[in-house]
Short mmCIF file of C-alpha atoms in Angstrom, two decimals:
data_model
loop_
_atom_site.label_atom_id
_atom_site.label_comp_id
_atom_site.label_asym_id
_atom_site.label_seq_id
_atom_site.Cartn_x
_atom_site.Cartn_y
_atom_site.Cartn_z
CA UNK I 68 -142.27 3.23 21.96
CA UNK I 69 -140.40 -0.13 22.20
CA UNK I 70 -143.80 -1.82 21.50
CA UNK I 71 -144.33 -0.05 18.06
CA UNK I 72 -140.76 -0.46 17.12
CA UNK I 73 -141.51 -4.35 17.81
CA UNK I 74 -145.01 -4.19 15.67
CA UNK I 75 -143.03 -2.80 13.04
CA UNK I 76 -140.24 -5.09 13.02
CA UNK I 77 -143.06 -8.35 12.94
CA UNK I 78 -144.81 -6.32 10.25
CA UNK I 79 -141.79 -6.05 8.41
CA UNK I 80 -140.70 -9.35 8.59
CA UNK I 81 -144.14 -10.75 7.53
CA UNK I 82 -144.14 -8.74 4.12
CA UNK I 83 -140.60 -9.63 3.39
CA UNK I 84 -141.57 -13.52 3.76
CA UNK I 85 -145.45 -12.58 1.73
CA UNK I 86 -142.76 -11.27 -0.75
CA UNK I 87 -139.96 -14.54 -0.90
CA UNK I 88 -142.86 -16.44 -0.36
CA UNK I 89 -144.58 -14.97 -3.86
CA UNK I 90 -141.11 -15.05 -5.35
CA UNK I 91 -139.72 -18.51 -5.35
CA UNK I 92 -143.08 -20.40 -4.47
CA UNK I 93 -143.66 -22.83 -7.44
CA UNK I 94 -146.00 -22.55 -9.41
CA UNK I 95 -148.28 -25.38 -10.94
CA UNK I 96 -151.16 -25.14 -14.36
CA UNK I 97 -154.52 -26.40 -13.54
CA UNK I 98 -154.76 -30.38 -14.81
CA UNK I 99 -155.42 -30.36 -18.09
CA UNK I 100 -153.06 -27.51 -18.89
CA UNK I 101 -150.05 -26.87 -20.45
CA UNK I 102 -147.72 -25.66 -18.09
CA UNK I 103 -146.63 -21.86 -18.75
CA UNK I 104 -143.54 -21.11 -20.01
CA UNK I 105 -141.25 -17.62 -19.58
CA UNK I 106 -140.18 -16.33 -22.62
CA UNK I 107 -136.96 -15.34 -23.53
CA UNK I 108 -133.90 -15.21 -26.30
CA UNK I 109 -133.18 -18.59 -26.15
CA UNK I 110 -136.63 -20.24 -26.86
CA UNK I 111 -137.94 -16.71 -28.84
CA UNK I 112 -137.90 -18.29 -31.96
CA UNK I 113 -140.36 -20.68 -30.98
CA UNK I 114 -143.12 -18.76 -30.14
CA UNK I 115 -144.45 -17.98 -33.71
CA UNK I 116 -144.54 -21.44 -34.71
CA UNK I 117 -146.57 -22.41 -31.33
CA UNK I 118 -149.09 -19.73 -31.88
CA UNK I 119 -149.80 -20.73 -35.63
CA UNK I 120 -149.49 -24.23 -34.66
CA UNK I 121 -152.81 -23.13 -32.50
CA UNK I 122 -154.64 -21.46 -34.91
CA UNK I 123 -157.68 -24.08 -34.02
CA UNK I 124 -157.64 -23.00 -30.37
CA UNK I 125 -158.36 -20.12 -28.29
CA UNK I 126 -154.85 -17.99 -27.64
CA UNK I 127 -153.67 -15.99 -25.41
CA UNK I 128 -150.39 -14.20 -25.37
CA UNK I 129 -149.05 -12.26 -22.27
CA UNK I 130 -146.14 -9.90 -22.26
CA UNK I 131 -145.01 -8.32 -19.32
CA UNK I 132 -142.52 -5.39 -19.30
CA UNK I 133 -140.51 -4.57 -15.76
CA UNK I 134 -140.74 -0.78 -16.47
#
């Protein structure tokens, strides 16, 4: 029993480093790429005038909910 409880325990500690890992890892755009930016209340009010600004291009717009 002692060796499953020891499994468990590396199995355990390897998903909660996957997880920190995933978490605070940075992240970096392909070259060539804008970098991505969060969105929130303090740059909202810039995100219509980006996306007409790119009327020309191809755009994409991503919005995530927590729920």
């Amino acid at each position: 029993m002692s060796k499953g409880f020891r499994i468990l325990g590396v199995l355990i500690a390897a998903a909660l480093l996957l997880a920190a890992y995933y978490t605070y890892a940075p992240r970096h755009a392909p070259s060539g790429q804008p970098a991505l930016e969060t969105l929130d209340a303090g740059n909202f009010a810039e995100l219509p005038k980006a996306f007409n600004d790119a009327a020309d291009r191809t755009r994409i717009l991503l919005l995530l909910s927590p729920t």
